[in-house]
Coordinates of C-alpha atoms in Angstrom, one line a residue:
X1 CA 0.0 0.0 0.0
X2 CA 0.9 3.1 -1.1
X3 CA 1.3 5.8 1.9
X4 CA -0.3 9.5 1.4
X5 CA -1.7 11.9 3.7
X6 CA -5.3 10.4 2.4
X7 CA -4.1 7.4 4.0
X8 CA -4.3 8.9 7.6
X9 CA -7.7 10.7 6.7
X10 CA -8.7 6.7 5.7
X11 CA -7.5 5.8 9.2
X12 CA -9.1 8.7 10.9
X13 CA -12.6 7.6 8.9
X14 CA -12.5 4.0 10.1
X15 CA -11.6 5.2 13.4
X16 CA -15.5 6.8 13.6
X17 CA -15.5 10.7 12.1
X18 CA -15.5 13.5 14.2
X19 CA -14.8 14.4 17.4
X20 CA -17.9 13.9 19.6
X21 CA -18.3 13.5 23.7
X22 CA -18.0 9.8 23.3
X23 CA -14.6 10.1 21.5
X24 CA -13.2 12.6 24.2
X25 CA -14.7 9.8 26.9
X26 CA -13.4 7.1 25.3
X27 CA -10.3 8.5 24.8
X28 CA -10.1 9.1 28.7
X29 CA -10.7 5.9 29.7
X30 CA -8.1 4.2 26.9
X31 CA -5.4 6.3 27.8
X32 CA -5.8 5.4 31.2
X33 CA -4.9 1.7 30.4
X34 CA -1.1 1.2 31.6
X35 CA 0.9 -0.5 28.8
X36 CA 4.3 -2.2 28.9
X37 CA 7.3 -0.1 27.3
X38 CA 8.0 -1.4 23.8
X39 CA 12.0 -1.9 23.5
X40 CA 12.7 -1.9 19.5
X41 CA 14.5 -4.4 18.4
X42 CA 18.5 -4.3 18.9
X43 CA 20.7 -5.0 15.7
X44 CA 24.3 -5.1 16.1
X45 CA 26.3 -4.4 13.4
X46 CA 29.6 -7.0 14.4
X47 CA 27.0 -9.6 15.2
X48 CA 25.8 -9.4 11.5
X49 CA 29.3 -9.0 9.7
X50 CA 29.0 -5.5 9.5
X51 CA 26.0 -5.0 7.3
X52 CA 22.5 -4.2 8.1
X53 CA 19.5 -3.9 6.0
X54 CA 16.8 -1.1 6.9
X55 CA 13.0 -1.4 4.8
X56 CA 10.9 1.5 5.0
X57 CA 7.9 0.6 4.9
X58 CA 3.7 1.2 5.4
X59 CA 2.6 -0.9 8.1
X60 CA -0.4 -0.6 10.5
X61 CA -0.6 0.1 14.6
X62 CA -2.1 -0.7 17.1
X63 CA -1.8 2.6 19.9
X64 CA -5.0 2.3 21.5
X65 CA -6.6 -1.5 22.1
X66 CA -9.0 -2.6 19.2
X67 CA -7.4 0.5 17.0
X68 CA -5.3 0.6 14.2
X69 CA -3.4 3.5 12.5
X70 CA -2.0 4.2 9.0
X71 CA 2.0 4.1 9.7
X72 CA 5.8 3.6 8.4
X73 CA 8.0 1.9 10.1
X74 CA 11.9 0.7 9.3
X75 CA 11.8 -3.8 9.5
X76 CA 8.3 -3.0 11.2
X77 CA 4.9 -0.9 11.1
X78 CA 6.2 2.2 13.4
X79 CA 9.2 3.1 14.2
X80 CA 12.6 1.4 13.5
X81 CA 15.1 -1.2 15.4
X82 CA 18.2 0.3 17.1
X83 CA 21.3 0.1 15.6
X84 CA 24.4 0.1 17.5
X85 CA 27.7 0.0 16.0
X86 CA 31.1 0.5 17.2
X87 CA 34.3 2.9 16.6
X88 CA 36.5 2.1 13.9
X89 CA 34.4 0.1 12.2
X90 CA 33.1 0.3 8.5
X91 CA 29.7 -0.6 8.1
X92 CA 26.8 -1.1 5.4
X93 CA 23.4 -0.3 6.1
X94 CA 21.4 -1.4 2.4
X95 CA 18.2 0.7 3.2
X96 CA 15.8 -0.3 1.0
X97 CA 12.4 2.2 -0.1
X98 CA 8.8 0.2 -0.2
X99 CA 6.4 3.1 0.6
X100 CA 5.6 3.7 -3.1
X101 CA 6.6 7.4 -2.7
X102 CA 10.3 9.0 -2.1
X103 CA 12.5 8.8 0.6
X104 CA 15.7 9.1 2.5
X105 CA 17.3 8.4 5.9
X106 CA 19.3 10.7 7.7
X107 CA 22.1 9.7 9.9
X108 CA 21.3 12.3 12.8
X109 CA 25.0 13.1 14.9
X110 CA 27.2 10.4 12.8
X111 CA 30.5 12.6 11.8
X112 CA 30.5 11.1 7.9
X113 CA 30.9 12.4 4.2
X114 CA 28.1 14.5 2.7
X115 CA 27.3 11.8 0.0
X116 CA 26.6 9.0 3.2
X117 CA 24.6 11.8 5.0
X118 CA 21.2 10.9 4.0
X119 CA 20.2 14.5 3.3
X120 CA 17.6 15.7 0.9
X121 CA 20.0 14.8 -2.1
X122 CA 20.1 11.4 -1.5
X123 CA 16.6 10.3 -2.3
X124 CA 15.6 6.7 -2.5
X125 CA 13.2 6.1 -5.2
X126 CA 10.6 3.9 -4.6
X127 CA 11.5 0.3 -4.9
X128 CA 15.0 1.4 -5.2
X129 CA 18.0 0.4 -2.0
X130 CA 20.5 3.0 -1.2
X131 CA 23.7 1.0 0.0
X132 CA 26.3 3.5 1.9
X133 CA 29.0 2.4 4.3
X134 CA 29.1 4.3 7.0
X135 CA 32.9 4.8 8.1
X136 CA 32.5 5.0 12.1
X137 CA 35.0 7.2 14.0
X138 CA 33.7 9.2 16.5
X139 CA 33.5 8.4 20.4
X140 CA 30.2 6.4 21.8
X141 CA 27.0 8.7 21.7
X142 CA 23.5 8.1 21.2
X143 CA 22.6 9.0 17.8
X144 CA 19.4 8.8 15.5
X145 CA 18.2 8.1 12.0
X146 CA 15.0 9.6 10.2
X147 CA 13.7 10.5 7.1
X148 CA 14.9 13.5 5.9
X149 CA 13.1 13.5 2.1
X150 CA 12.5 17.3 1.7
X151 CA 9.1 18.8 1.7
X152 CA 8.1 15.5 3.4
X153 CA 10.3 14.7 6.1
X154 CA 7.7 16.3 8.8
X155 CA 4.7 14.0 7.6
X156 CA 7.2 10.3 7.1
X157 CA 8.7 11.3 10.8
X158 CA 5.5 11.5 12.0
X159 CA 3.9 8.7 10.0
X160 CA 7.1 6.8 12.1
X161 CA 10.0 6.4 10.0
X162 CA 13.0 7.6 13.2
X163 CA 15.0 4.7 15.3
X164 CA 18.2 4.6 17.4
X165 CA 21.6 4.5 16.7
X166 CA 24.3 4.0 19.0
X167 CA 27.8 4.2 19.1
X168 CA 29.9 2.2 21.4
X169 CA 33.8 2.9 22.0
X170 CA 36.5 1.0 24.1
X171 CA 37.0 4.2 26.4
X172 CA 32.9 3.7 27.3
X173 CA 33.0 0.7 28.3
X174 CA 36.0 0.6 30.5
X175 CA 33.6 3.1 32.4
X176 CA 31.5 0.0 33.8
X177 CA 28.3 2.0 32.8
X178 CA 24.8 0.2 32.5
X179 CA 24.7 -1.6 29.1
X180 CA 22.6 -4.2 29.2
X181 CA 20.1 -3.2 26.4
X182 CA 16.2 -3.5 27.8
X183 CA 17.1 -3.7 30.8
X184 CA 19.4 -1.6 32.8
X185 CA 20.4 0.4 29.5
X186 CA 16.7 1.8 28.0
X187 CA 15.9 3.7 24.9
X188 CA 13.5 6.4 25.2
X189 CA 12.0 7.7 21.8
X190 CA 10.0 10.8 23.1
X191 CA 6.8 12.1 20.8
X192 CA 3.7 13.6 20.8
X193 CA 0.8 12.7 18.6
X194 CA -3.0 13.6 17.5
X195 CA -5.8 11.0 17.7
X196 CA -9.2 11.2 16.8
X197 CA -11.0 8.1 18.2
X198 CA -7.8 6.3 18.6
X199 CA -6.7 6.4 15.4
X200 CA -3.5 8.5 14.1
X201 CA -4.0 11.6 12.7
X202 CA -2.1 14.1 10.5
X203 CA -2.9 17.6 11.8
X204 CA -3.1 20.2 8.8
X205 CA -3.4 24.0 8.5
X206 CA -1.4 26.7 9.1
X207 CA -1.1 26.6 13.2
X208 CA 0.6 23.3 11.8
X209 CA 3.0 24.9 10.2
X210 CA 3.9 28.0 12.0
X211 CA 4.4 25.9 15.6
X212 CA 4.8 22.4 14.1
X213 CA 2.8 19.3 14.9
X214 CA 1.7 19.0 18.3
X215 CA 0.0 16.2 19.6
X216 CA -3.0 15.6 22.0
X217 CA -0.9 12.4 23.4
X218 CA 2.6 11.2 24.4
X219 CA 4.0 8.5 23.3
X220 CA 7.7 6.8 24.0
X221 CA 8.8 4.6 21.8
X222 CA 5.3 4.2 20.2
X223 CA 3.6 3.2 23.4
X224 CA 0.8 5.4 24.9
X225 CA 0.8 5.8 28.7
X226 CA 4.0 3.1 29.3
X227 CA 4.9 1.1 32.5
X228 CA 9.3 0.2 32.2
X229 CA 9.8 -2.7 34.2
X230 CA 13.5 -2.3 35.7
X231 CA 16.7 -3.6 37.6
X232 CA 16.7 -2.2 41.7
X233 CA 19.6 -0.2 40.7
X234 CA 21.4 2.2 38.6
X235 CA 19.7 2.3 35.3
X236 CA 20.6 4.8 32.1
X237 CA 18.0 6.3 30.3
X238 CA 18.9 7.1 26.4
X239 CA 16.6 9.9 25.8
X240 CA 15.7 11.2 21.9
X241 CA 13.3 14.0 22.0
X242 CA 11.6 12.6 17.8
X243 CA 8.9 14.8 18.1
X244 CA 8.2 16.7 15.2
X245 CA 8.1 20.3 17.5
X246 CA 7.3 20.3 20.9
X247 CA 9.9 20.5 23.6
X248 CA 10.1 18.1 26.5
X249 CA 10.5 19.9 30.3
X250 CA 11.8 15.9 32.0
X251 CA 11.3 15.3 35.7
X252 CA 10.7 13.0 38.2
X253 CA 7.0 13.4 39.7
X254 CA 8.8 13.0 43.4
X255 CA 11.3 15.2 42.2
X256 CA 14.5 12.9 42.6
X257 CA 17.9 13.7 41.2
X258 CA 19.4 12.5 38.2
X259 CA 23.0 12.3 36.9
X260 CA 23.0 13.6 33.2
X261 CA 25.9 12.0 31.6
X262 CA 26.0 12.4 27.6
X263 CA 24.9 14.9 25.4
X264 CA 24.5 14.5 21.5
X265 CA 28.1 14.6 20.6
X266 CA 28.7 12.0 23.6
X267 CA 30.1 11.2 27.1
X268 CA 30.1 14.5 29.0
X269 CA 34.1 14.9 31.3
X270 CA 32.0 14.5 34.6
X271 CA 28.4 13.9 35.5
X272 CA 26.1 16.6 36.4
X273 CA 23.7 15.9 39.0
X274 CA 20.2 17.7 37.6
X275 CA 16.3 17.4 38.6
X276 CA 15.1 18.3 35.3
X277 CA 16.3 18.6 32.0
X278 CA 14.9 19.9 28.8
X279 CA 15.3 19.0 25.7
X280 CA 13.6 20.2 21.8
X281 CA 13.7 18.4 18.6
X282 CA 16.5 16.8 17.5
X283 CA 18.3 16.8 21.2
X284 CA 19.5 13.6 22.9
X285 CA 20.9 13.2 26.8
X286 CA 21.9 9.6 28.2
X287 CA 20.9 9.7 32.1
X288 CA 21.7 7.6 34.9
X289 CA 19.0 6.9 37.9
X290 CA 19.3 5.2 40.5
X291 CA 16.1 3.0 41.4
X292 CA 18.1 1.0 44.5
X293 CA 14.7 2.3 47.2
X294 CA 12.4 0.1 44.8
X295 CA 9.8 2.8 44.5
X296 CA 7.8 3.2 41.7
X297 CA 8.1 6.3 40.0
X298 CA 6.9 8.7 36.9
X299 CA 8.8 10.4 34.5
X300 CA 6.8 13.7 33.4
X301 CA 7.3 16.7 31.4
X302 CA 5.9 20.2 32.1
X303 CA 4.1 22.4 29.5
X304 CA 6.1 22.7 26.2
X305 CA 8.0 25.6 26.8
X306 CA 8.9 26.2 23.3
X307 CA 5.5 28.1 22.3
X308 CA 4.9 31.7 22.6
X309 CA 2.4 32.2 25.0
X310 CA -0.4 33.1 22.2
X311 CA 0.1 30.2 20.3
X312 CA 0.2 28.1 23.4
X313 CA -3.3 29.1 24.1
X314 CA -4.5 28.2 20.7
X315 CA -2.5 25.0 21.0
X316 CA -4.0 24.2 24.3
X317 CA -7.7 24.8 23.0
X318 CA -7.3 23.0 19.8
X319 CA -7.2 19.8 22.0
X320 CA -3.1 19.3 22.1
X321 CA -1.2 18.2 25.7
X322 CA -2.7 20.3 28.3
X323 CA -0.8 23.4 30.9
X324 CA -0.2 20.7 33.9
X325 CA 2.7 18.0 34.2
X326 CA 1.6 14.8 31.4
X327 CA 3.0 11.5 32.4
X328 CA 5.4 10.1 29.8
X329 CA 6.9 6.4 31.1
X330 CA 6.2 5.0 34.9
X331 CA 8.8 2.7 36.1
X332 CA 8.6 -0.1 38.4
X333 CA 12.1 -1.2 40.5
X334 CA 11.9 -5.1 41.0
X335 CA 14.0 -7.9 41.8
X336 CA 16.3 -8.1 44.8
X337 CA 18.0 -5.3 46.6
X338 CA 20.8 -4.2 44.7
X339 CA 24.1 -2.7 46.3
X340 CA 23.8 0.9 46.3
X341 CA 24.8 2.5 42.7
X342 CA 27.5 4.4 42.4
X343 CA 27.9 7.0 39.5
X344 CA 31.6 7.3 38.0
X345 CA 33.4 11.0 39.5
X346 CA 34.7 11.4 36.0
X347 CA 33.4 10.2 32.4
X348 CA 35.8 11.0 29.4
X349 CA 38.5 13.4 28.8
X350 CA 37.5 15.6 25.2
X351 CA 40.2 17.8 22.8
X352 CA 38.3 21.5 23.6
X353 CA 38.0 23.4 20.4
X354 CA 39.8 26.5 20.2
X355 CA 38.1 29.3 19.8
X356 CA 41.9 31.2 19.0
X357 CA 41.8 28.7 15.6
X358 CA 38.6 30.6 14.1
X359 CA 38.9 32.3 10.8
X360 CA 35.8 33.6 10.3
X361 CA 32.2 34.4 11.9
X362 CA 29.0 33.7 10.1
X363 CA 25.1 34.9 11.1
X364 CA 22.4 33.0 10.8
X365 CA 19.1 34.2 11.5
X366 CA 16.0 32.0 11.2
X367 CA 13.1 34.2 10.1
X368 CA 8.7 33.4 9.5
X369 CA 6.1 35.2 7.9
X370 CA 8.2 35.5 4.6
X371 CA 5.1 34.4 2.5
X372 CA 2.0 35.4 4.7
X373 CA -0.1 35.1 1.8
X374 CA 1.0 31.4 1.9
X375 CA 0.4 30.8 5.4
X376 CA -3.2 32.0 5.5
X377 CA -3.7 29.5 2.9
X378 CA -2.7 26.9 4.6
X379 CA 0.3 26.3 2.7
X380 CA 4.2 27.0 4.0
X381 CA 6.1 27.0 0.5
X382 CA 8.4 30.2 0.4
X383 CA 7.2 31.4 3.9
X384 CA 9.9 30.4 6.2
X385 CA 13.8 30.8 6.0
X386 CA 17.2 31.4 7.0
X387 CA 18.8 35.2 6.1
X388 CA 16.2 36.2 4.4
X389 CA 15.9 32.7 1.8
X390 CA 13.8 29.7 1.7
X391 CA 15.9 26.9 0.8
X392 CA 16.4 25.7 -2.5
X393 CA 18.1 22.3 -3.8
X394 CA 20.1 24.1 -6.1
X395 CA 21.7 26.6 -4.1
X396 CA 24.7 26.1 -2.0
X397 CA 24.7 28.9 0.9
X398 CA 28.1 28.8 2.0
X399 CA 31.3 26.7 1.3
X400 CA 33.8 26.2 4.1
X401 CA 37.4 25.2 4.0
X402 CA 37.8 21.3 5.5
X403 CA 39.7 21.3 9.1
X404 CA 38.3 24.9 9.2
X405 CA 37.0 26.1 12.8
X406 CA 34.1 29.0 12.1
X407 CA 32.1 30.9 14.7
X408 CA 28.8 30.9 13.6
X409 CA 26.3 32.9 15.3
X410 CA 22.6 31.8 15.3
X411 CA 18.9 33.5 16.2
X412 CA 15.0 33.0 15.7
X413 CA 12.4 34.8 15.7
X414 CA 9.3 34.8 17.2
X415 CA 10.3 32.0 18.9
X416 CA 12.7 29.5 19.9
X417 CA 14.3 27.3 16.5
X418 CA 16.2 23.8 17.4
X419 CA 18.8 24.9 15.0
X420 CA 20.6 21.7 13.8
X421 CA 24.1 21.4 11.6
X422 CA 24.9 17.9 9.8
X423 CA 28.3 16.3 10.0
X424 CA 29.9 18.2 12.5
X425 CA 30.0 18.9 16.4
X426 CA 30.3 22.8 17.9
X427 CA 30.8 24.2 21.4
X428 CA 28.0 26.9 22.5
X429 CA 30.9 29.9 23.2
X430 CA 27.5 32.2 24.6
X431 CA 24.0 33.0 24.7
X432 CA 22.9 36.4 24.1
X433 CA 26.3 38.1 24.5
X434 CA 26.8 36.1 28.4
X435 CA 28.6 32.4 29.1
X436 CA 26.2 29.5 28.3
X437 CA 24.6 27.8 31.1
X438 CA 24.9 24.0 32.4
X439 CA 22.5 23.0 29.8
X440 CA 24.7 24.1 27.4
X441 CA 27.8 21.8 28.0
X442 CA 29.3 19.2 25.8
X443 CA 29.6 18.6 21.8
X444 CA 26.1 19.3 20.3
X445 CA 24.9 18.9 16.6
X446 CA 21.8 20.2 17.8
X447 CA 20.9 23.4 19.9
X448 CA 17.7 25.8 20.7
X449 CA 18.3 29.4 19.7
X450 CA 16.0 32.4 19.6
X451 CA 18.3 34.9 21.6
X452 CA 22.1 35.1 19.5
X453 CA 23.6 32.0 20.3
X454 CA 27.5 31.6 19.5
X455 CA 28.8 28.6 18.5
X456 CA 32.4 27.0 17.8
X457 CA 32.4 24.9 15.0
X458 CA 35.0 22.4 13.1
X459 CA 34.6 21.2 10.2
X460 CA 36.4 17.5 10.0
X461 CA 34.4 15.8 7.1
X462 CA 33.8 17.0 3.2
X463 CA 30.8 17.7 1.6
X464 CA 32.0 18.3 -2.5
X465 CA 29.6 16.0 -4.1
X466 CA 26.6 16.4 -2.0
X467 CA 26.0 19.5 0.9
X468 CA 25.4 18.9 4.2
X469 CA 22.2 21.1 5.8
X470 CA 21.8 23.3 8.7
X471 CA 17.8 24.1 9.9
X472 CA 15.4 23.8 11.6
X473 CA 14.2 20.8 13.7
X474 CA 10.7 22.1 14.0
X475 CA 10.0 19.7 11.5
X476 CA 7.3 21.8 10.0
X477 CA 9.6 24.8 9.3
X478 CA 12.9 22.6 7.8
X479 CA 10.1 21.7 5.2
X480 CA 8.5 25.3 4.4
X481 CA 11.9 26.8 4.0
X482 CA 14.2 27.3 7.3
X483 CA 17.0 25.2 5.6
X484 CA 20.0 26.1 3.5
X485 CA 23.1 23.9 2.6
X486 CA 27.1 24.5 2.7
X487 CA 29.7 22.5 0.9
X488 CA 32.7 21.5 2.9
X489 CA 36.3 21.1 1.0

């Protein structure tokens, strides 16, 4: 079957129509219904002679009981396996495209050629397997893949084409960290999503596009209101924030501390003991917690703190996640009493950038309402862009020098972007002219910006046959326009 966007209005029409009382009931009562965490499947690239196969494909899902949903999935109806791989190793991934419409997968933080990075130019036709081998040589992170077809990647992400993708390194696991995946070592896909009688739904419109897709539900890796078993111990929690917009404000409902360990570039130097932690579109954080006192707990996040607080009222009263705290995964410590965890005084030693090396600065400002005429329409082609352009395939916006270190300075306006560079890592140097904050530590590929936001960039990997992309990660506006591209050689 072919996947469109009249295939989720086909769902949404078997689900029953419209949004009545007895829908709003029902969906109440369903969401109530505690599920077990689904744990995608774990693929390991040296237990499979370094080459894995990835199928996009249209499937059908079950989030509610006795409900099923127009999806995509990679080897599966919604969502993908996790695919871990390890440094220094060279490894195929034959993805192979069976949704009868384009496609492409992005390798989201992997440090690789522009011609492996699974950007907009390298679409998989339908029918059609796209073979790169992916040269690993960066330290262990958490990392993600995702469509990333242009014009469409908002609708296939949603639809469910993102997994997991983890590198491992020697240095990690000399750390004695918890690795055993499912159990003590979890992967958390964060999203939000809109049902209409328990069916998936693609919102549409132009409060879609200006904000992004917001959902009226959570979900973590696909599962609606999700119990985690786990170990009476120290457990690490690899979180992705895959939503197509909406931030995530993470805490523990009794409030207990957590040690955040890894950002998207990797192992932080030392832990850094935290109650909350936020994180937008695109961001990733490994976490430690230590469930040795056996009590159940809830992992929550606040109001999406990314909206502005007009269209936060109008996202609030079409239906999407409420103002209070929403409950995103309860876990439940069992087994015996486990000696009590201990978290590692120091992680991993990184090469700072210096800031002295940088030969020039760049400004980058992410900017709406270029097409307004557009918007009202319900249409975002040509409204939204970067400097002043909406981005165009043919047009390569700036060409850097390879083993080059740039400052490049980055804002939004109207609200806050998730501004996202592809095969590189960068410091944040400041926000809004003062030092960054705590948040802010660590190599990122992926950081929120609306206030100037400097950042210390190297370029180790080329990009002469095919550009990498900077944007957006409100899905929403990387397809209207707030993209551009830069060659690297």
């Amino acid at each position: 079957m072919k996947f469109t966007r009249r295939s989720f209005l086909i769902g949404a029409a078997l689900a029953g129509g419209s949004l009545s009382a007895a829908t709003v009931l029902w969906r109440s009562a369903s969401a109530a219904e505690s599920r077990d965490l689904q744990i995608p499947e774990l693929i390991d690239a040296r237990s499979h002679g370094q080459s894995l196969a990835l199928k996009a494909q249209v499937g059908r899902t079950s989030f509610f009981p006795e409900r099923q949903s127009v999806t995509l999935g990679y080897n599966g109806s919604y969502l993908g396996p996790t695919l871990r791989v390890h440094r220094g190793d060279d490894v195929e991934i034959a993805v192979t495209n069976s949704l009868g419409e384009d496609t492409s997968v992005h390798w989201h933080g992997l440090l690789i050629p522009g011609e492996l990075d699974g950007g907009p130019h390298q679409i998989i036709r339908p029918t059609a397997t796209w073979r790169p081998v992916l040269p690993i040589r960066q330290p262990a992170a958490t990392l993600w893949y995702h469509s990333h077809i242009h014009g469409h990647t908002a609708e296939q992400v949603y639809a469910g084409l993102a997994g997991l993708l983890i590198v491992t390194d020697d240095e990690e696991k000399a750390l004695g960290l918890p690795s055993e995946y499912g159990v003590d070592d979890l992967p958390l896909i964060l999203q939000d999503r809109q049902f209409q009688d328990g069916s998936l739904v693609l919102p549409q419109g132009m409060m879609s596009i200006m904000h992004g897709r917001r959902g009226d539900t959570l979900t973590v890796n696909g599962t609606v209101n999700p119990v985690a078993r786990v170990p009476r111990g120290l457990v690490r929690l690899r979180l992705v924030n895959g939503a197509n917009a909406r931030n995530f404000d993470l805490a523990f409902a009794d409030d207990r501390s957590f040690h955040w360990i890894a950002s998207e570039g990797g192992l932080l130097e030392s832990p850094v003991e935290r109650r909350s932690l936020t994180l937008a579109p695109g961001e990733r954080a490994e976490i430690l917690v230590d469930f040795s006192d056996g009590r159940p707990v809830t992992l929550e996040t606040g109001p999406d703190s990314s909206l502005p607080m007009m269209m936060g009222m109008m996202a609030r009263a079409s239906n999407q996640v409420g103002a209070g705290r929403d409950l995103l995964v309860r876990f439940e410590p069992h087994g015996a009493d486990m000696p009590v965890a201990r978290v590692p005084d120091k992680l991993v030693a990184h090469e700072r950038l210096d800031v002295s090396m940088a030969v020039r600065r760049r400004r980058f400002v992410m900017t709406m309402g270029m097409g307004m005429g557009g918007m009202m329409m319900g249409r975002g082609t040509g409204m939204l862009g970067i400097n002043g352009h909406s981005f165009n395939m043919g047009r390569i916006d700036e060409n850097v020098s390879l083993g080059d270190t740039e400052i490049w300075e980055v804002s939004g306006e109207m609200m806050a972007h998730p501004f996202h560079i592809h095969g590189v890592h960068f410091e944040v140097l400041s926000r809004n002219g003062s030092a960054p904050g705590i948040r802010d530590q660590g190599l990122r590929d992926t950081v929120v910006v609306q206030e100037p936001v400097e950042l210390l960039v190297r370029f180790s990997q080329p990009a002469v046959t095919a550009p990498f992309m900077y944007h957006c990660h409100i899905l929403e506006h990387e397809d209207n326009g707030m993209m551009g591209q830069f060659a690297v050689r």
